[in-house]
Amino acid sequence: MTMHTADGPTDPYDPYAQQRGPYPQQGGPYVPQDPPTMQLGRIPDFDQYSQAGYPPPPPQAPVPAPRASEEQEDPKPAAEKPAASTGRNGLIMALGSLASRALGFVRSAVIVAALATGPAGDAFTVANSLPNIVYMMLLGGVLASVFVPELVHAMQTHKDGGQAYTDRLLTLCGVILVVLTVGAWLFAPQIVDFYAPKFSGVQRDLAITFARYCLPQILFYGVFTLLGQVLNARDRFGAMMWTPVLNNVVAIGVFGGYLAMGHHAYRAEEVSSGDALLLGLGSTLGIVVQAAALLPSLRKAGFTYRPRFDWRGAGLTRPLRAAGWALALVAATQLSFAVITNLSTGAGDAAHDAGIPGGRGFSAYNNAYALFVVPQGVITVSLVTALLPSMARSATAGDYRKIGEDLSAVLRSSAAMVVTAAVLFFALGSQIAMAAYGYGTGKTVHDDAMVVGQLLMAFAIGLPAFCAQYGLARGFYAMGDARTPFWLTLVSTGTNAALCWVAYEVLPLQNKVIGMAVAHTAAATLSVVVTGVALGRRLAKGAPPAAVPAPEPSTDLDSTMVLRTDAFAPGANATVDLGVRRGRRGSGLEGFRLVTLHLGLIVACLPGAFAARWLAGQFGAGLFASMAGLAAGALAVLVSLFVLARPLGVGASVAPFARKLRIPYPTPTPAGGGKHRR
């Protein structure tokens, strides 16, 4: 065991050198002024600093001081229970997401059975989509990533565990939600006209009526998300991911009851005022139940809410400023989405007029994209959401390197699942599209599915980059920085929109929309590179001085024998600590390691991908033949991955994937034969 030593007055790793000035040299031996963090015993009646005439070293600050303008309460961290593992939390959320998506398909089928896809169905779809659109554009993206770090910081630095701060934030956001909901309800006709300018007559009136009943969902969506962020900040993730199942159950019950009463509507004129009341309020009731279902989990977590309107000087400026940047990010994304919608719609109309088989417009693009984002939503979003509170705590403690290490670990552990999904999409895109959308008796069902399959193949190439970029961007949010993700998103969305325009102008009619999917892949690849470089530089700099304040001097701490346990903290003065290398520096992201890991996994899957393509071709192109080919091809890819992963050195990433599939797979031995230095 090696005792801690220092490098002298100009030690670059000593964060207190600037504040203390030169070390005292009063004729005695050199005594390092380094803050001890771990004390092993006290020698009675002896104080080496008082004997030598030197001032005692300052102790390590246990918790950073609150940010400027925040409630200045005694920052004594309350005792916390150990948080559940990120993997376990991610699995809980992934299962909830899968269950909700499965019931969502059933819900869509029941709605189509009740209202079909004609004028009545379009009127309801537009009206019921308005709350989602308005909510996501104005508040959804803000609440999802910005508020959790702020709530975690308040929990760690406020004497009451952040209770008053949370009450104020919830009250302020609740007032904003009420104002927004009332305004949307009053302007329902204008909102309907903006999103559906071609509606007229009875169809427009029906859409406005549905909108009046559905727009209150904005308030309850907001309450659900706000309360969910409170739970997430307390490392409780299951309720927020599972309660949407209740929403789908309510909607299925409402529309199923409508069908059971013998009602159905294909034309807008067939929907009575009573029917509109039942279906509209029934849909809103599902969101109310979804939000109310979080209350038992909040009580179990020990959270109680009391409205507080004393907002001035309460430290709410920072989260609201971050929310403004997140709002700008959502708006930029929506503008890019509008460009893609207009271009793909024009391409689809032109292809239809030219007699080209298969839908080659926005519907095909949207259906393929819905399949493409499933791995990101189930795997990456679940894991990173579970990790966000931990990253926020690391940011509060000033340990920026740990943020990079945690992100790197999550991306490594999910790499095998993401790469496998990408390979399956690319090798079996047509079979997946047929299994998802190859239903009905129309003559164009097969051709439409084949176009979706081609689009899915084009999207698939960028899936690993798309998932990684989502995780890396959350590193900025954990540090309370919403501005940098906005500028990075401008790069991504701007590139995507520009390349889509190029594809629309250059490619032939049958390939325009496929070129737009390729544009998304190129934009995602560029985005992950730019985001990774920017985040790596930010993390490598370490926490700003304000995040790691100088501790107050103390005279009651004996430093006769000290072991440094914070050798890896940002700015730590660690020349020799327990045999560990001198002061860890860098971002902790290990970008080169992540890239080589993904490449190794792709190589491991390639033989299975070729086999999958051959097997799928042997089964045929029908619906059931496609399902059989998909099953056989997926098995071939998995066998290839599990057999070749260890020889290629990527078995450590495959082992967690195998455990989730209940497949026995030996975990690779750690480097060095499993021996750990002490």
XYZ file of C-alpha atoms in Angstrom:
678
model
C 0.000 0.000 0.000
C 1.442 3.332 -1.069
C 0.869 6.539 0.803
C -0.264 9.612 -1.102
C 2.376 12.007 -2.328
C 2.142 15.318 -4.129
C 4.105 17.000 -6.841
C 4.890 20.250 -5.127
C 3.541 23.771 -5.357
C 2.821 23.588 -9.085
C 0.993 20.274 -9.027
C -1.400 20.582 -11.989
C -3.826 18.049 -10.493
C -4.333 19.989 -7.250
C -7.622 21.941 -7.516
C -6.853 23.960 -4.373
C -3.407 25.226 -5.347
C -4.744 28.507 -6.749
C -6.798 29.173 -3.650
C -4.157 28.344 -1.030
C -1.195 29.978 -2.637
C 2.325 28.612 -2.034
C 2.811 25.803 0.404
C 4.206 27.003 3.774
C 7.886 26.575 4.072
C 8.843 27.440 7.640
C 12.013 25.504 8.038
C 10.268 22.224 8.680
C 9.672 19.328 6.384
C 7.346 19.781 3.416
C 3.772 19.005 4.293
C 1.326 18.550 1.374
C -1.842 20.597 1.661
C -4.110 17.961 0.140
C -7.658 17.379 1.338
C -7.967 13.907 2.836
C -11.097 11.953 2.106
C -10.640 8.826 4.201
C -9.317 8.689 7.771
C -7.900 5.534 9.331
C -7.893 6.019 13.087
C -6.747 8.879 15.282
C -3.577 8.928 17.321
C -4.498 10.395 20.719
C -2.894 13.604 21.895
C -0.932 14.084 18.716
C -1.479 16.522 15.900
C 1.344 16.667 13.408
C 0.199 19.980 11.973
C -0.006 21.765 15.318
C 3.369 20.320 16.271
C 4.988 21.618 13.101
C 3.168 24.927 13.143
C 1.377 24.361 9.863
C -2.314 24.956 9.242
C -4.370 21.780 8.916
C -5.515 20.673 5.475
C -9.085 21.422 4.435
C -11.502 18.488 4.288
C -13.235 17.339 1.146
C -16.628 18.954 0.623
C -19.247 16.183 0.783
C -21.786 17.943 -1.443
C -21.453 20.957 -3.749
C -23.169 24.137 -2.757
C -26.505 25.013 -4.391
C -26.362 26.846 -7.683
C -26.711 30.594 -7.756
C -30.217 31.900 -7.158
C -31.302 28.587 -5.651
C -32.869 28.232 -2.264
C -29.978 28.525 0.145
C -30.661 25.628 2.418
C -28.176 23.555 4.327
C -26.908 21.073 1.724
C -26.891 17.999 3.919
C -27.624 14.977 1.790
C -30.266 12.749 3.182
C -29.550 9.095 3.528
C -30.616 7.344 0.381
C -31.368 3.748 -0.354
C -29.091 2.117 -2.888
C -30.485 2.634 -6.354
C -31.437 -0.376 -8.393
C -29.120 -1.333 -11.193
C -29.447 0.438 -14.516
C -29.885 -2.897 -16.259
C -32.769 -3.937 -14.011
C -34.499 -0.581 -14.341
C -33.978 -0.660 -18.095
C -35.479 -4.144 -18.296
C -38.561 -3.023 -16.341
C -39.073 -0.089 -18.708
C -38.413 -2.192 -21.798
C -41.062 -4.723 -20.770
C -43.520 -1.924 -20.062
C -42.808 -0.329 -23.422
C -43.298 -3.643 -25.224
C -46.583 -4.296 -23.430
C -47.842 -0.801 -24.217
C -46.847 -1.082 -27.883
C -48.550 -4.470 -28.206
C -51.807 -3.126 -26.771
C -51.377 -0.038 -28.934
C -51.662 -2.227 -32.038
C -54.860 -3.752 -30.629
C -56.205 -0.285 -29.845
C -55.514 0.885 -33.411
C -57.279 -2.162 -34.823
C -60.387 -1.525 -32.687
C -60.501 2.160 -33.684
C -60.222 1.235 -37.349
C -63.022 -1.307 -36.912
C -65.230 1.362 -35.328
C -64.499 4.341 -37.606
C -62.650 2.775 -40.555
C -60.074 4.872 -42.408
C -62.537 7.061 -44.240
C -63.704 10.597 -43.430
C -64.971 9.720 -39.936
C -61.744 7.917 -39.050
C -59.639 10.771 -40.415
C -61.616 13.315 -38.380
C -61.061 11.391 -35.155
C -57.403 10.659 -35.916
C -56.620 14.336 -36.530
C -58.516 15.455 -33.410
C -56.971 12.816 -31.153
C -53.493 13.541 -32.546
C -53.710 17.248 -31.737
C -53.022 16.826 -27.990
C -49.976 14.712 -28.780
C -48.667 17.186 -31.351
C -49.246 20.285 -29.229
C -47.929 18.600 -26.109
C -44.782 17.222 -27.758
C -44.000 20.495 -29.506
C -44.429 22.656 -26.413
C -43.695 20.530 -23.349
C -43.039 16.861 -24.063
C -39.396 17.104 -25.010
C -38.765 19.663 -22.281
C -40.042 17.585 -19.389
C -38.464 14.336 -20.546
C -34.791 15.326 -20.231
C -34.445 18.702 -18.545
C -36.201 18.439 -15.208
C -34.765 15.163 -13.861
C -31.217 16.577 -13.389
C -32.681 19.639 -11.672
C -34.810 17.540 -9.319
C -31.858 15.277 -8.505
C -29.654 18.294 -7.780
C -32.300 19.754 -5.455
C -32.666 16.427 -3.651
C -28.921 16.368 -2.966
C -28.306 19.991 -2.051
C -31.448 21.163 -0.237
C -32.028 20.513 3.427
C -35.573 19.253 2.847
C -34.482 16.860 0.101
C -35.758 19.194 -2.615
C -39.408 18.980 -1.495
C -40.115 22.718 -1.644
C -38.240 23.106 -4.932
C -40.206 20.229 -6.481
C -43.514 21.664 -5.236
C -42.723 25.045 -6.800
C -41.638 23.506 -10.105
C -44.747 21.323 -10.320
C -46.993 24.265 -9.480
C -45.435 26.522 -12.095
C -45.591 23.851 -14.799
C -49.169 23.019 -13.789
C -50.226 26.636 -14.284
C -48.551 26.664 -17.716
C -50.345 23.434 -18.647
C -53.750 24.815 -17.632
C -53.223 27.996 -19.662
C -52.032 25.987 -22.656
C -54.963 23.575 -22.481
C -57.564 26.353 -22.211
C -55.959 28.221 -25.100
C -55.897 25.120 -27.308
C -59.541 24.376 -26.468
C -60.607 27.891 -27.403
C -58.671 27.804 -30.687
C -59.701 24.263 -31.635
C -61.165 25.325 -35.031
C -57.968 27.125 -36.017
C -55.821 24.169 -34.919
C -57.923 21.749 -36.956
C -57.696 24.017 -40.000
C -53.903 24.238 -39.622
C -53.318 20.483 -39.561
C -56.193 19.484 -41.872
C -56.826 22.366 -44.287
C -58.715 20.084 -46.689
C -61.446 19.254 -44.167
C -64.745 20.941 -44.913
C -68.435 20.707 -44.136
C -69.574 17.937 -41.806
C -66.117 16.382 -41.610
C -64.577 19.645 -40.360
C -67.367 20.105 -37.813
C -66.896 16.541 -36.556
C -63.140 17.026 -36.249
C -63.671 20.215 -34.216
C -66.164 18.412 -31.959
C -63.727 15.554 -31.378
C -60.977 18.115 -30.726
C -63.030 19.826 -28.013
C -63.272 16.503 -26.182
C -59.676 15.418 -26.809
C -57.661 18.618 -26.262
C -57.980 18.416 -22.414
C -55.591 15.475 -22.762
C -52.792 18.074 -22.960
C -53.232 18.828 -19.258
C -53.255 15.186 -18.193
C -50.362 14.246 -20.491
C -48.398 17.026 -18.819
C -49.361 15.937 -15.291
C -48.407 12.361 -16.154
C -44.992 13.394 -17.440
C -44.297 15.773 -14.538
C -45.122 13.156 -11.937
C -43.167 10.589 -13.904
C -40.055 12.763 -13.764
C -40.445 13.012 -9.973
C -40.450 9.209 -9.828
C -37.515 8.941 -12.223
C -35.483 11.315 -10.061
C -36.090 8.862 -7.206
C -34.973 5.868 -9.314
C -38.518 4.541 -9.696
C -39.132 3.846 -13.368
C -41.656 1.030 -13.600
C -44.877 2.986 -13.058
C -44.265 5.533 -15.807
C -43.593 2.813 -18.375
C -46.445 0.507 -17.369
C -49.342 2.908 -16.742
C -49.786 3.655 -20.499
C -51.042 0.069 -20.669
C -54.080 1.238 -18.685
C -54.708 4.011 -21.208
C -54.802 1.475 -24.022
C -57.087 -0.810 -22.012
C -59.565 2.044 -21.434
C -59.519 3.024 -25.122
C -60.039 -0.585 -26.209
C -62.968 -0.843 -23.790
C -64.576 2.388 -25.023
C -64.332 1.594 -28.732
C -65.117 -2.076 -28.122
C -68.278 -1.033 -26.300
C -69.151 1.259 -29.196
C -68.896 -1.714 -31.538
C -70.783 -3.982 -29.145
C -73.726 -1.566 -29.235
C -73.912 -2.145 -32.966
C -72.452 1.194 -33.986
C -69.877 1.895 -36.644
C -69.214 4.867 -38.873
C -67.638 5.131 -42.281
C -68.890 8.607 -43.089
C -68.780 11.729 -40.934
C -72.581 12.039 -41.163
C -72.981 8.677 -39.394
C -71.384 9.912 -36.150
C -74.030 11.383 -33.843
C -73.339 13.912 -31.117
C -73.707 11.142 -28.525
C -71.195 8.987 -30.382
C -68.726 11.869 -30.520
C -69.183 12.457 -26.780
C -68.583 8.776 -25.961
C -65.532 8.335 -28.171
C -63.967 11.720 -27.472
C -64.344 11.732 -23.694
C -63.542 8.016 -23.575
C -60.185 8.691 -25.208
C -59.480 11.488 -22.720
C -60.521 9.237 -19.835
C -57.691 6.874 -20.758
C -55.126 9.652 -20.280
C -56.715 10.626 -16.948
C -56.421 7.035 -15.716
C -52.838 6.884 -16.970
C -51.873 9.969 -14.949
C -53.829 8.987 -11.821
C -52.194 5.550 -11.793
C -48.882 7.182 -10.807
C -50.257 8.389 -7.454
C -49.785 5.083 -5.562
C -46.155 4.928 -6.665
C -45.616 8.526 -5.544
C -47.061 7.754 -2.111
C -44.884 4.657 -1.872
C -41.858 6.803 -2.717
C -42.770 9.130 0.162
C -43.584 12.124 -2.056
C -46.352 14.512 -1.112
C -47.337 17.620 -3.025
C -48.347 21.047 -1.705
C -48.986 23.883 -4.190
C -46.481 26.698 -3.793
C -46.614 30.007 -5.654
C -43.553 31.663 -4.074
C -41.560 31.308 -7.264
C -39.409 34.437 -7.043
C -35.837 33.686 -6.017
C -36.539 29.946 -5.766
C -33.968 28.845 -8.353
C -36.483 28.119 -11.118
C -34.721 30.316 -13.671
C -32.225 27.626 -14.610
C -34.712 24.827 -15.427
C -36.965 27.250 -17.294
C -34.035 28.510 -19.346
C -33.082 24.913 -20.125
C -36.713 24.225 -20.993
C -36.587 27.087 -23.490
C -33.645 25.488 -25.286
C -35.365 22.107 -25.265
C -38.480 23.742 -26.702
C -36.378 25.254 -29.482
C -34.947 21.778 -30.135
C -38.435 20.279 -30.485
C -39.456 23.112 -32.812
C -36.381 22.542 -35.007
C -37.184 18.838 -35.171
C -40.771 19.580 -36.172
C -39.630 21.945 -38.933
C -37.384 19.232 -40.357
C -40.262 16.777 -40.060
C -42.510 19.190 -41.976
C -39.950 19.348 -44.810
C -39.775 15.548 -44.974
C -43.579 15.293 -44.898
C -44.031 17.714 -47.780
C -41.297 16.131 -49.923
C -42.404 12.546 -49.307
C -46.051 13.429 -49.917
C -45.140 15.047 -53.225
C -43.020 12.036 -54.189
C -45.854 9.642 -53.357
C -48.418 11.590 -55.396
C -46.081 11.772 -58.386
C -45.312 8.035 -58.209
C -49.015 7.210 -57.988
C -49.836 9.382 -60.970
C -47.058 7.685 -62.936
C -48.554 4.251 -62.203
C -45.567 2.994 -60.171
C -46.736 0.077 -57.955
C -46.578 0.351 -54.183
C -47.080 3.358 -51.975
C -43.936 5.490 -52.216
C -44.925 8.509 -50.171
C -45.200 9.649 -46.588
C -47.288 6.680 -45.406
C -44.594 4.221 -46.453
C -41.880 6.404 -44.903
C -43.841 6.739 -41.658
C -44.625 3.013 -41.413
C -40.979 2.059 -41.941
C -39.838 4.653 -39.433
C -42.295 3.281 -36.851
C -40.583 -0.113 -37.145
C -37.108 1.423 -37.191
C -37.482 3.259 -33.860
C -38.706 0.225 -31.900
C -35.183 -0.933 -30.847
C -34.264 2.613 -29.860
C -37.435 3.046 -27.797
C -37.309 -0.340 -26.115
C -33.546 -0.704 -25.570
C -31.708 2.623 -25.628
C -34.393 4.906 -24.229
C -35.133 2.482 -21.388
C -31.486 2.096 -20.356
C -30.534 5.761 -20.716
C -33.657 6.938 -18.871
C -32.746 4.609 -16.012
C -29.199 6.007 -16.052
C -30.125 9.711 -16.178
C -30.618 10.220 -12.397
C -27.258 8.586 -11.701
C -25.545 10.817 -14.272
C -27.226 13.844 -12.723
C -25.851 12.854 -9.315
C -22.371 12.508 -10.817
C -22.711 15.959 -12.360
C -23.804 17.395 -9.024
C -20.723 15.837 -7.382
C -18.492 17.269 -10.120
C -17.455 13.801 -11.334
C -17.847 14.379 -15.056
C -15.668 11.460 -16.049
C -18.099 9.039 -14.423
C -20.838 10.375 -16.722
C -18.753 9.292 -19.701
C -17.940 5.929 -18.143
C -21.611 5.226 -17.388
C -22.690 6.164 -20.906
C -19.938 4.037 -22.395
C -20.993 1.068 -20.245
C -24.637 1.390 -21.317
C -23.736 1.670 -25.001
C -21.485 -1.384 -24.697
C -24.092 -3.478 -22.894
C -26.792 -2.603 -25.452
C -24.566 -2.846 -28.535
C -25.278 -6.523 -29.217
C -29.065 -6.003 -29.154
C -28.943 -2.855 -31.290
C -26.569 -4.322 -33.889
C -28.604 -7.534 -34.084
C -31.768 -5.505 -34.701
C -30.001 -3.467 -37.401
C -28.754 -6.616 -39.155
C -32.215 -8.199 -39.010
C -33.793 -5.046 -40.447
C -31.281 -4.995 -43.285
C -31.332 -8.712 -44.088
C -35.049 -9.351 -43.544
C -36.650 -5.959 -44.165
C -39.239 -7.330 -46.601
C -40.254 -10.172 -44.281
C -40.569 -7.801 -41.298
C -42.678 -5.378 -43.335
C -44.977 -8.179 -44.472
C -45.365 -9.451 -40.900
C -46.268 -5.942 -39.706
C -48.312 -4.540 -42.591
C -49.100 -7.396 -44.974
C -52.770 -7.677 -44.034
C -55.915 -7.024 -46.048
C -57.310 -8.110 -49.386
C -56.270 -5.134 -51.504
C -54.228 -5.676 -54.622
C -51.471 -3.336 -53.444
C -50.857 -4.902 -50.005
C -47.782 -6.856 -51.093
C -46.304 -4.016 -53.156
C -46.840 -1.545 -50.312
C -45.098 -3.858 -47.856
C -42.165 -4.333 -50.207
C -41.601 -0.559 -50.349
C -41.727 -0.398 -46.546
C -39.153 -3.212 -46.472
C -36.785 -1.286 -48.739
C -37.164 1.804 -46.581
C -36.492 -0.247 -43.449
C -33.272 -1.552 -44.990
C -32.142 1.998 -45.708
C -32.987 3.126 -42.165
C -31.310 0.073 -40.620
C -27.771 1.083 -41.567
C -27.985 4.097 -39.289
C -29.664 2.388 -36.321
C -26.519 2.019 -34.126
C -25.593 5.678 -34.718
C -29.180 6.787 -34.081
C -29.303 4.940 -30.735
C -25.836 6.082 -29.636
C -26.592 9.729 -30.432
C -29.672 9.629 -28.200
C -27.619 8.369 -25.273
C -24.759 10.821 -25.779
C -27.115 13.803 -25.931
C -28.457 12.867 -22.481
C -24.978 13.393 -21.107
C -25.398 17.125 -21.751
C -28.819 17.156 -20.092
C -27.344 15.436 -17.025
C -24.948 18.387 -16.697
C -27.836 20.840 -16.949
C -26.867 21.894 -20.484
C -29.806 22.037 -22.904
C -28.220 24.599 -25.217
C -25.532 22.372 -26.732
C -28.015 19.609 -27.730
C -30.058 22.267 -29.534
C -27.137 23.327 -31.742
C -26.166 19.703 -32.339
C -29.749 18.923 -33.326
C -29.679 21.780 -35.817
C -26.726 20.063 -37.494
C -28.586 16.745 -37.631
C -32.005 18.029 -38.725
C -30.514 20.516 -41.164
C -28.405 17.800 -42.779
C -31.384 15.462 -42.945
C -33.667 18.053 -44.546
C -30.994 19.137 -47.053
C -30.168 15.573 -48.115
C -33.872 14.745 -48.418
C -34.253 17.676 -50.796
C -31.288 16.420 -52.816
C -32.811 12.935 -52.991
C -36.136 14.374 -54.089
C -34.526 16.445 -56.844
C -32.016 13.883 -58.139
C -33.465 10.368 -57.776
C -36.122 8.799 -60.028
C -39.704 8.633 -58.810
C -39.556 5.057 -57.540
C -36.491 5.806 -55.383
C -37.150 9.317 -54.038
C -38.620 8.249 -50.707
C -35.968 5.539 -50.280
C -33.325 8.193 -50.811
C -34.909 10.152 -47.974
C -34.387 7.171 -45.670
C -30.741 7.065 -46.749
C -30.561 10.788 -45.935
C -31.736 10.012 -42.396
C -28.977 7.415 -42.038
C -26.314 9.863 -43.238
C -27.594 12.561 -40.881
C -27.628 10.145 -37.928
C -24.036 9.098 -38.633
C -22.845 12.692 -38.819
C -24.811 13.562 -35.693
C -23.290 10.818 -33.539
C -19.776 11.843 -34.573
C -20.346 15.539 -33.815
C -22.178 14.787 -30.554
C -19.514 12.320 -29.416
C -16.670 14.762 -30.071
C -18.474 17.646 -28.352
C -19.433 15.570 -25.304
C -15.956 14.036 -25.044
C -14.331 17.462 -24.949
C -16.834 18.711 -22.396
C -16.341 15.746 -20.076
C -12.550 15.830 -20.432
C -12.486 19.394 -19.152
C -14.078 18.247 -15.918
C -16.502 20.145 -13.757
C -16.280 23.940 -13.778
C -14.844 25.529 -10.618
C -18.318 26.497 -9.418
C -19.346 22.837 -9.378
C -16.512 21.852 -7.018
C -16.268 24.672 -4.485
C -13.376 25.046 -2.094
C -14.152 23.399 1.239
C -14.108 25.290 4.493
C -11.021 24.783 6.711
C -11.429 22.405 9.618
C -9.253 21.845 12.647
C -10.844 18.708 14.081
C -9.654 16.250 11.443
C -6.518 14.279 12.115
C -4.503 13.484 9.000
C -1.867 11.281 10.556
C -2.734 8.433 8.213
C -4.807 9.092 5.113
C -5.810 7.010 2.136
C -7.041 8.846 -0.940
C -10.306 7.353 -2.255
C -11.119 10.151 -4.685
C -8.200 9.583 -7.006
C -10.539 9.450 -9.947
C -12.507 12.599 -9.166
C -12.066 15.525 -11.562
C -8.949 17.438 -10.639
C -7.827 14.838 -8.118
C -4.178 15.084 -6.996
C -3.304 11.443 -7.381
C 0.354 10.657 -7.997
C 0.313 7.209 -6.448
C -2.878 5.851 -4.849
C -3.203 2.173 -4.020
C -1.224 1.188 -7.083
C -3.579 2.981 -9.476
C -2.137 4.921 -12.378
C -1.614 8.661 -11.996
C -4.874 10.669 -12.095
C -7.416 9.376 -14.590
C -8.003 11.940 -17.245
C -10.121 12.034 -20.375
C -13.854 11.795 -20.952
C -14.404 8.136 -20.094
C -16.427 7.614 -23.284
C -13.855 5.349 -24.959
C -15.125 6.185 -28.414
C -12.604 4.046 -30.284
C -13.502 1.040 -28.152
C -17.214 1.561 -28.871
C -16.620 1.812 -32.624
C -14.495 -1.339 -32.744
C -17.062 -3.173 -30.601
C -19.875 -2.342 -33.025
C -17.745 -3.339 -36.005
C -16.882 -6.644 -34.334
C -20.549 -7.371 -33.663
C -21.448 -6.591 -37.278
C -18.773 -8.997 -38.515
C -20.088 -11.652 -36.112
C -23.604 -11.265 -37.540
C -22.664 -11.161 -41.238
C -22.583 -14.944 -41.924
C -25.984 -15.249 -40.281
C -27.286 -12.339 -42.363
C -26.319 -14.061 -45.623
C -27.902 -17.286 -44.384
C -31.047 -15.399 -43.352
C -31.453 -13.882 -46.813
C -31.128 -17.317 -48.410
C -33.523 -18.984 -45.984
C -36.130 -16.246 -46.346
C -36.025 -16.634 -50.114
C -36.783 -20.343 -49.819
C -40.044 -19.771 -47.962
C -41.643 -17.357 -50.441
C -43.183 -13.878 -50.304
C -46.660 -14.456 -48.829
C -47.703 -13.359 -45.343
C -47.231 -16.679 -43.556
C -44.225 -17.554 -45.698
C -42.651 -14.238 -44.705
C -43.274 -14.972 -41.030
C -41.645 -18.381 -41.355
C -38.693 -16.910 -43.231
C -38.370 -14.210 -40.565
C -38.227 -16.789 -37.778
C -35.643 -18.937 -39.575
C -33.539 -15.935 -40.597
C -33.560 -14.451 -37.089
C -32.373 -17.772 -35.677
C -29.523 -17.874 -38.210
C -28.365 -14.378 -37.240
C -28.461 -15.198 -33.509
C -26.514 -18.426 -33.978
C -23.878 -16.588 -35.997
C -23.597 -13.881 -33.342
C -23.256 -16.247 -30.382
C -20.761 -18.528 -32.138
C -18.439 -15.842 -33.498
C -18.642 -13.222 -30.732
C -16.039 -14.752 -28.405
C -13.435 -15.477 -31.125
C -13.841 -11.885 -32.341
C -13.420 -10.493 -28.823
C -16.928 -9.063 -28.406
C -18.361 -11.727 -26.125
C -18.638 -9.366 -23.153
C -21.331 -7.386 -24.967
C -23.167 -10.498 -26.140
C -23.345 -12.109 -22.676
C -26.033 -9.698 -21.297
C -28.072 -10.176 -24.488
C -27.880 -13.959 -24.078
C -28.992 -13.738 -20.454
C -32.076 -11.730 -21.481
C -32.933 -14.493 -23.973
C -32.353 -17.146 -21.269
C -29.550 -18.638 -23.366
C -26.559 -20.114 -21.469
C -23.542 -18.146 -22.570
C -20.238 -18.044 -20.665
C -19.171 -14.582 -19.605
C -15.650 -13.819 -20.878
C -12.924 -13.740 -18.237
C -11.756 -10.206 -17.416
C -8.404 -9.124 -18.734
C -5.547 -10.258 -16.572
C -7.128 -13.552 -15.615
C -9.597 -11.924 -13.277
C -6.941 -10.716 -10.844
C -7.547 -7.310 -9.357
C -4.838 -5.165 -7.925
C -5.203 -4.044 -4.347
